Amino acid sequence: MIFYYLMLIVGALSVIGAVFVFFAMYVDKEYSLLNVVKSLGSFVFGVFLLAVTLPSLKYVVLKEYDVVSGKCVVEIDSSGRSSMADFNMLDTDELFTFNDIPALDAYGKSIPYYCKVTVTKDHMFEIGYRIYDVKTRKLILTSP
């Protein structure tokens, strides 16, 4: 969720900042090429981030989430500072990514699990996960 809010805030600030810079250039009548390119780049980047995040804003604010459950394969990449996990849902053929997930080495890396992944209604942003043993349905790991 932090990633969603960060994208939303950066997008809004980029658009607002670009509009202020355009207005300042218009008032001062100074249109240097570098300032125009930087402002236009900031504006386009902000509009892109807002186009990605605003359709899901209703679901995040109203906490309208969907739970995708079924067999999954969890692939953990721990090459950087923090580990990232890809949840490949075998039943629905969807892929969800989470950051800072503990290792599942005791259970195996590519064996199927039973997973419940909470996402926004439009399936654009991940909220949380629960990983169960596929046979016993015993809870192995959950998101904080």
JSON list of C-alpha atoms in Angstrom, two decimals:
[
{"chain": "A", "resi": 1, "resn": "MET", "atom": "CA", "xyz": [0.00, 0.00, 0.00]},
{"chain": "A", "resi": 2, "resn": "ILE", "atom": "CA", "xyz": [2.89, 2.36, 0.65]},
{"chain": "A", "resi": 3, "resn": "PHE", "atom": "CA", "xyz": [3.97, 1.94, -2.96]},
{"chain": "A", "resi": 4, "resn": "TYR", "atom": "CA", "xyz": [0.47, 2.90, -4.18]},
{"chain": "A", "resi": 5, "resn": "TYR", "atom": "CA", "xyz": [0.31, 6.05, -2.06]},
{"chain": "A", "resi": 6, "resn": "LEU", "atom": "CA", "xyz": [3.87, 6.97, -3.03]},
{"chain": "A", "resi": 7, "resn": "MET", "atom": "CA", "xyz": [3.00, 6.72, -6.73]},
{"chain": "A", "resi": 8, "resn": "LEU", "atom": "CA", "xyz": [-0.16, 8.78, -6.20]},
{"chain": "A", "resi": 9, "resn": "ILE", "atom": "CA", "xyz": [1.63, 11.54, -4.27]},
{"chain": "A", "resi": 10, "resn": "VAL", "atom": "CA", "xyz": [4.60, 11.74, -6.67]},
{"chain": "A", "resi": 11, "resn": "GLY", "atom": "CA", "xyz": [2.22, 11.91, -9.64]},
{"chain": "A", "resi": 12, "resn": "ALA", "atom": "CA", "xyz": [0.16, 14.69, -8.11]},
{"chain": "A", "resi": 13, "resn": "LEU", "atom": "CA", "xyz": [3.21, 16.70, -7.04]},
{"chain": "A", "resi": 14, "resn": "SER", "atom": "CA", "xyz": [4.80, 16.31, -10.49]},
{"chain": "A", "resi": 15, "resn": "VAL", "atom": "CA", "xyz": [1.71, 17.63, -12.26]},
{"chain": "A", "resi": 16, "resn": "ILE", "atom": "CA", "xyz": [1.22, 20.51, -9.79]},
{"chain": "A", "resi": 17, "resn": "GLY", "atom": "CA", "xyz": [4.92, 21.44, -9.91]},
{"chain": "A", "resi": 18, "resn": "ALA", "atom": "CA", "xyz": [4.96, 21.41, -13.71]},
{"chain": "A", "resi": 19, "resn": "VAL", "atom": "CA", "xyz": [1.88, 23.64, -13.86]},
{"chain": "A", "resi": 20, "resn": "PHE", "atom": "CA", "xyz": [3.49, 26.14, -11.46]},
{"chain": "A", "resi": 21, "resn": "VAL", "atom": "CA", "xyz": [6.71, 26.20, -13.50]},
{"chain": "A", "resi": 22, "resn": "PHE", "atom": "CA", "xyz": [4.75, 26.69, -16.74]},
{"chain": "A", "resi": 23, "resn": "PHE", "atom": "CA", "xyz": [2.83, 29.55, -15.11]},
{"chain": "A", "resi": 24, "resn": "ALA", "atom": "CA", "xyz": [6.07, 31.13, -13.82]},
{"chain": "A", "resi": 25, "resn": "MET", "atom": "CA", "xyz": [7.63, 30.89, -17.30]},
{"chain": "A", "resi": 26, "resn": "TYR", "atom": "CA", "xyz": [4.52, 32.50, -18.81]},
{"chain": "A", "resi": 27, "resn": "VAL", "atom": "CA", "xyz": [4.56, 35.38, -16.31]},
{"chain": "A", "resi": 28, "resn": "ASP", "atom": "CA", "xyz": [8.31, 36.01, -16.65]},
{"chain": "A", "resi": 29, "resn": "LYS", "atom": "CA", "xyz": [8.24, 35.49, -20.42]},
{"chain": "A", "resi": 30, "resn": "GLU", "atom": "CA", "xyz": [11.40, 33.35, -20.16]},
{"chain": "A", "resi": 31, "resn": "TYR", "atom": "CA", "xyz": [11.10, 30.12, -22.10]},
{"chain": "A", "resi": 32, "resn": "SER", "atom": "CA", "xyz": [14.46, 28.40, -21.97]},
{"chain": "A", "resi": 33, "resn": "LEU", "atom": "CA", "xyz": [14.56, 25.07, -23.75]},
{"chain": "A", "resi": 34, "resn": "LEU", "atom": "CA", "xyz": [15.87, 23.25, -20.69]},
{"chain": "A", "resi": 35, "resn": "ASN", "atom": "CA", "xyz": [13.06, 24.53, -18.43]},
{"chain": "A", "resi": 36, "resn": "VAL", "atom": "CA", "xyz": [10.40, 23.68, -21.01]},
{"chain": "A", "resi": 37, "resn": "VAL", "atom": "CA", "xyz": [11.73, 20.14, -21.47]},
{"chain": "A", "resi": 38, "resn": "LYS", "atom": "CA", "xyz": [12.05, 19.53, -17.71]},
{"chain": "A", "resi": 39, "resn": "SER", "atom": "CA", "xyz": [8.56, 20.87, -17.04]},
{"chain": "A", "resi": 40, "resn": "LEU", "atom": "CA", "xyz": [7.01, 18.93, -19.89]},
{"chain": "A", "resi": 41, "resn": "GLY", "atom": "CA", "xyz": [8.78, 15.75, -18.74]},
{"chain": "A", "resi": 42, "resn": "SER", "atom": "CA", "xyz": [7.58, 16.25, -15.19]},
{"chain": "A", "resi": 43, "resn": "PHE", "atom": "CA", "xyz": [4.05, 16.85, -16.39]},
{"chain": "A", "resi": 44, "resn": "VAL", "atom": "CA", "xyz": [3.98, 13.75, -18.61]},
{"chain": "A", "resi": 45, "resn": "PHE", "atom": "CA", "xyz": [5.52, 11.60, -15.86]},
{"chain": "A", "resi": 46, "resn": "GLY", "atom": "CA", "xyz": [2.95, 12.87, -13.33]},
{"chain": "A", "resi": 47, "resn": "VAL", "atom": "CA", "xyz": [0.04, 12.28, -15.69]},
{"chain": "A", "resi": 48, "resn": "PHE", "atom": "CA", "xyz": [1.30, 8.74, -16.33]},
{"chain": "A", "resi": 49, "resn": "LEU", "atom": "CA", "xyz": [1.49, 7.98, -12.59]},
{"chain": "A", "resi": 50, "resn": "LEU", "atom": "CA", "xyz": [-1.96, 9.45, -12.02]},
{"chain": "A", "resi": 51, "resn": "ALA", "atom": "CA", "xyz": [-3.38, 7.44, -14.93]},
{"chain": "A", "resi": 52, "resn": "VAL", "atom": "CA", "xyz": [-2.07, 4.27, -13.31]},
{"chain": "A", "resi": 53, "resn": "THR", "atom": "CA", "xyz": [-3.18, 5.02, -9.74]},
{"chain": "A", "resi": 54, "resn": "LEU", "atom": "CA", "xyz": [-6.43, 7.01, -10.02]},
{"chain": "A", "resi": 55, "resn": "PRO", "atom": "CA", "xyz": [-8.62, 4.17, -11.39]},
{"chain": "A", "resi": 56, "resn": "SER", "atom": "CA", "xyz": [-7.86, 2.15, -8.23]},
{"chain": "A", "resi": 57, "resn": "LEU", "atom": "CA", "xyz": [-8.32, 5.07, -5.82]},
{"chain": "A", "resi": 58, "resn": "LYS", "atom": "CA", "xyz": [-11.98, 4.26, -5.19]},
{"chain": "A", "resi": 59, "resn": "TYR", "atom": "CA", "xyz": [-11.15, 0.68, -4.22]},
{"chain": "A", "resi": 60, "resn": "VAL", "atom": "CA", "xyz": [-8.29, 1.71, -1.94]},
{"chain": "A", "resi": 61, "resn": "VAL", "atom": "CA", "xyz": [-10.22, 4.43, -0.13]},
{"chain": "A", "resi": 62, "resn": "LEU", "atom": "CA", "xyz": [-13.38, 2.35, 0.31]},
{"chain": "A", "resi": 63, "resn": "LYS", "atom": "CA", "xyz": [-11.30, -0.77, 1.06]},
{"chain": "A", "resi": 64, "resn": "GLU", "atom": "CA", "xyz": [-13.07, -2.80, -1.59]},
{"chain": "A", "resi": 65, "resn": "TYR", "atom": "CA", "xyz": [-10.72, -5.72, -2.01]},
{"chain": "A", "resi": 66, "resn": "ASP", "atom": "CA", "xyz": [-10.89, -9.01, -3.85]},
{"chain": "A", "resi": 67, "resn": "VAL", "atom": "CA", "xyz": [-9.33, -12.27, -2.64]},
{"chain": "A", "resi": 68, "resn": "VAL", "atom": "CA", "xyz": [-7.74, -14.50, -5.26]},
{"chain": "A", "resi": 69, "resn": "SER", "atom": "CA", "xyz": [-7.20, -17.98, -3.90]},
{"chain": "A", "resi": 70, "resn": "GLY", "atom": "CA", "xyz": [-5.95, -21.28, -5.20]},
{"chain": "A", "resi": 71, "resn": "LYS", "atom": "CA", "xyz": [-2.78, -23.22, -5.90]},
{"chain": "A", "resi": 72, "resn": "CYS", "atom": "CA", "xyz": [0.25, -21.05, -6.49]},
{"chain": "A", "resi": 73, "resn": "VAL", "atom": "CA", "xyz": [3.99, -21.19, -6.98]},
{"chain": "A", "resi": 74, "resn": "VAL", "atom": "CA", "xyz": [6.03, -18.65, -5.02]},
{"chain": "A", "resi": 75, "resn": "GLU", "atom": "CA", "xyz": [9.33, -17.59, -6.57]},
{"chain": "A", "resi": 76, "resn": "ILE", "atom": "CA", "xyz": [11.51, -15.55, -4.22]},
{"chain": "A", "resi": 77, "resn": "ASP", "atom": "CA", "xyz": [14.31, -13.35, -5.54]},
{"chain": "A", "resi": 78, "resn": "SER", "atom": "CA", "xyz": [16.64, -12.25, -2.75]},
{"chain": "A", "resi": 79, "resn": "SER", "atom": "CA", "xyz": [19.46, -10.85, -4.85]},
{"chain": "A", "resi": 80, "resn": "GLY", "atom": "CA", "xyz": [19.12, -7.25, -3.62]},
{"chain": "A", "resi": 81, "resn": "ARG", "atom": "CA", "xyz": [18.76, -5.68, -0.21]},
{"chain": "A", "resi": 82, "resn": "SER", "atom": "CA", "xyz": [15.24, -6.93, 0.19]},
{"chain": "A", "resi": 83, "resn": "SER", "atom": "CA", "xyz": [13.59, -9.99, -1.24]},
{"chain": "A", "resi": 84, "resn": "MET", "atom": "CA", "xyz": [10.79, -9.92, -3.80]},
{"chain": "A", "resi": 85, "resn": "ALA", "atom": "CA", "xyz": [8.30, -12.71, -4.30]},
{"chain": "A", "resi": 86, "resn": "ASP", "atom": "CA", "xyz": [6.25, -13.49, -7.38]},
{"chain": "A", "resi": 87, "resn": "PHE", "atom": "CA", "xyz": [3.01, -15.33, -6.67]},
{"chain": "A", "resi": 88, "resn": "ASN", "atom": "CA", "xyz": [2.03, -17.23, -9.82]},
{"chain": "A", "resi": 89, "resn": "MET", "atom": "CA", "xyz": [-1.57, -18.31, -9.33]},
{"chain": "A", "resi": 90, "resn": "LEU", "atom": "CA", "xyz": [-1.96, -21.59, -11.20]},
{"chain": "A", "resi": 91, "resn": "ASP", "atom": "CA", "xyz": [-5.78, -21.62, -11.29]},
{"chain": "A", "resi": 92, "resn": "THR", "atom": "CA", "xyz": [-6.32, -18.08, -12.59]},
{"chain": "A", "resi": 93, "resn": "ASP", "atom": "CA", "xyz": [-2.98, -17.62, -14.37]},
{"chain": "A", "resi": 94, "resn": "GLU", "atom": "CA", "xyz": [-2.33, -14.28, -12.64]},
{"chain": "A", "resi": 95, "resn": "LEU", "atom": "CA", "xyz": [0.98, -12.97, -11.28]},
{"chain": "A", "resi": 96, "resn": "PHE", "atom": "CA", "xyz": [1.28, -10.85, -8.15]},
{"chain": "A", "resi": 97, "resn": "THR", "atom": "CA", "xyz": [4.48, -9.36, -6.71]},
{"chain": "A", "resi": 98, "resn": "PHE", "atom": "CA", "xyz": [5.28, -8.55, -3.07]},
{"chain": "A", "resi": 99, "resn": "ASN", "atom": "CA", "xyz": [8.36, -6.99, -1.45]},
{"chain": "A", "resi": 100, "resn": "ASP", "atom": "CA", "xyz": [10.14, -7.99, 1.77]},
{"chain": "A", "resi": 101, "resn": "ILE", "atom": "CA", "xyz": [8.94, -11.55, 2.06]},
{"chain": "A", "resi": 102, "resn": "PRO", "atom": "CA", "xyz": [10.78, -14.03, 4.28]},
{"chain": "A", "resi": 103, "resn": "ALA", "atom": "CA", "xyz": [12.38, -17.11, 2.74]},
{"chain": "A", "resi": 104, "resn": "LEU", "atom": "CA", "xyz": [10.38, -20.29, 2.28]},
{"chain": "A", "resi": 105, "resn": "ASP", "atom": "CA", "xyz": [13.47, -22.50, 2.01]},
{"chain": "A", "resi": 106, "resn": "ALA", "atom": "CA", "xyz": [12.26, -24.96, 4.63]},
{"chain": "A", "resi": 107, "resn": "TYR", "atom": "CA", "xyz": [9.29, -25.82, 2.44]},
{"chain": "A", "resi": 108, "resn": "GLY", "atom": "CA", "xyz": [10.98, -25.74, -0.95]},
{"chain": "A", "resi": 109, "resn": "LYS", "atom": "CA", "xyz": [11.25, -23.05, -3.59]},
{"chain": "A", "resi": 110, "resn": "SER", "atom": "CA", "xyz": [9.04, -24.10, -6.47]},
{"chain": "A", "resi": 111, "resn": "ILE", "atom": "CA", "xyz": [6.57, -26.50, -4.92]},
{"chain": "A", "resi": 112, "resn": "PRO", "atom": "CA", "xyz": [2.90, -25.53, -5.12]},
{"chain": "A", "resi": 113, "resn": "TYR", "atom": "CA", "xyz": [1.27, -23.86, -2.15]},
{"chain": "A", "resi": 114, "resn": "TYR", "atom": "CA", "xyz": [-2.28, -22.79, -1.48]},
{"chain": "A", "resi": 115, "resn": "CYS", "atom": "CA", "xyz": [-2.36, -18.98, -1.49]},
{"chain": "A", "resi": 116, "resn": "LYS", "atom": "CA", "xyz": [-4.87, -16.28, -0.72]},
{"chain": "A", "resi": 117, "resn": "VAL", "atom": "CA", "xyz": [-3.84, -12.95, -2.24]},
{"chain": "A", "resi": 118, "resn": "THR", "atom": "CA", "xyz": [-5.78, -9.80, -1.39]},
{"chain": "A", "resi": 119, "resn": "VAL", "atom": "CA", "xyz": [-5.85, -7.27, -4.23]},
{"chain": "A", "resi": 120, "resn": "THR", "atom": "CA", "xyz": [-7.89, -4.24, -5.26]},
{"chain": "A", "resi": 121, "resn": "LYS", "atom": "CA", "xyz": [-11.09, -5.02, -7.18]},
{"chain": "A", "resi": 122, "resn": "ASP", "atom": "CA", "xyz": [-9.41, -4.19, -10.48]},
{"chain": "A", "resi": 123, "resn": "HIS", "atom": "CA", "xyz": [-6.45, -6.50, -9.62]},
{"chain": "A", "resi": 124, "resn": "MET", "atom": "CA", "xyz": [-3.94, -3.68, -10.19]},
{"chain": "A", "resi": 125, "resn": "PHE", "atom": "CA", "xyz": [-2.40, -3.38, -6.69]},
{"chain": "A", "resi": 126, "resn": "GLU", "atom": "CA", "xyz": [-1.54, -6.09, -4.17]},
{"chain": "A", "resi": 127, "resn": "ILE", "atom": "CA", "xyz": [-2.66, -5.64, -0.57]},
{"chain": "A", "resi": 128, "resn": "GLY", "atom": "CA", "xyz": [-1.63, -8.80, 1.30]},
{"chain": "A", "resi": 129, "resn": "TYR", "atom": "CA", "xyz": [-1.05, -12.52, 1.09]},
{"chain": "A", "resi": 130, "resn": "ARG", "atom": "CA", "xyz": [-1.43, -15.76, 3.03]},
{"chain": "A", "resi": 131, "resn": "ILE", "atom": "CA", "xyz": [0.49, -18.90, 2.15]},
{"chain": "A", "resi": 132, "resn": "TYR", "atom": "CA", "xyz": [-0.83, -22.30, 3.23]},
{"chain": "A", "resi": 133, "resn": "ASP", "atom": "CA", "xyz": [0.46, -25.85, 2.92]},
{"chain": "A", "resi": 134, "resn": "VAL", "atom": "CA", "xyz": [-1.31, -27.31, -0.10]},
{"chain": "A", "resi": 135, "resn": "LYS", "atom": "CA", "xyz": [-2.20, -30.61, 1.64]},
{"chain": "A", "resi": 136, "resn": "THR", "atom": "CA", "xyz": [-2.98, -29.67, 5.24]},
{"chain": "A", "resi": 137, "resn": "ARG", "atom": "CA", "xyz": [-4.01, -26.03, 4.66]},
{"chain": "A", "resi": 138, "resn": "LYS", "atom": "CA", "xyz": [-1.87, -25.06, 7.62]},
{"chain": "A", "resi": 139, "resn": "LEU", "atom": "CA", "xyz": [-0.89, -21.37, 7.56]},
{"chain": "A", "resi": 140, "resn": "ILE", "atom": "CA", "xyz": [2.81, -21.06, 6.71]},
{"chain": "A", "resi": 141, "resn": "LEU", "atom": "CA", "xyz": [3.29, -17.33, 6.14]},
{"chain": "A", "resi": 142, "resn": "THR", "atom": "CA", "xyz": [1.22, -14.17, 6.10]},
{"chain": "A", "resi": 143, "resn": "SER", "atom": "CA", "xyz": [1.90, -10.57, 5.16]},
{"chain": "A", "resi": 144, "resn": "PRO", "atom": "CA", "xyz": [2.45, -8.08, 7.99]}
]
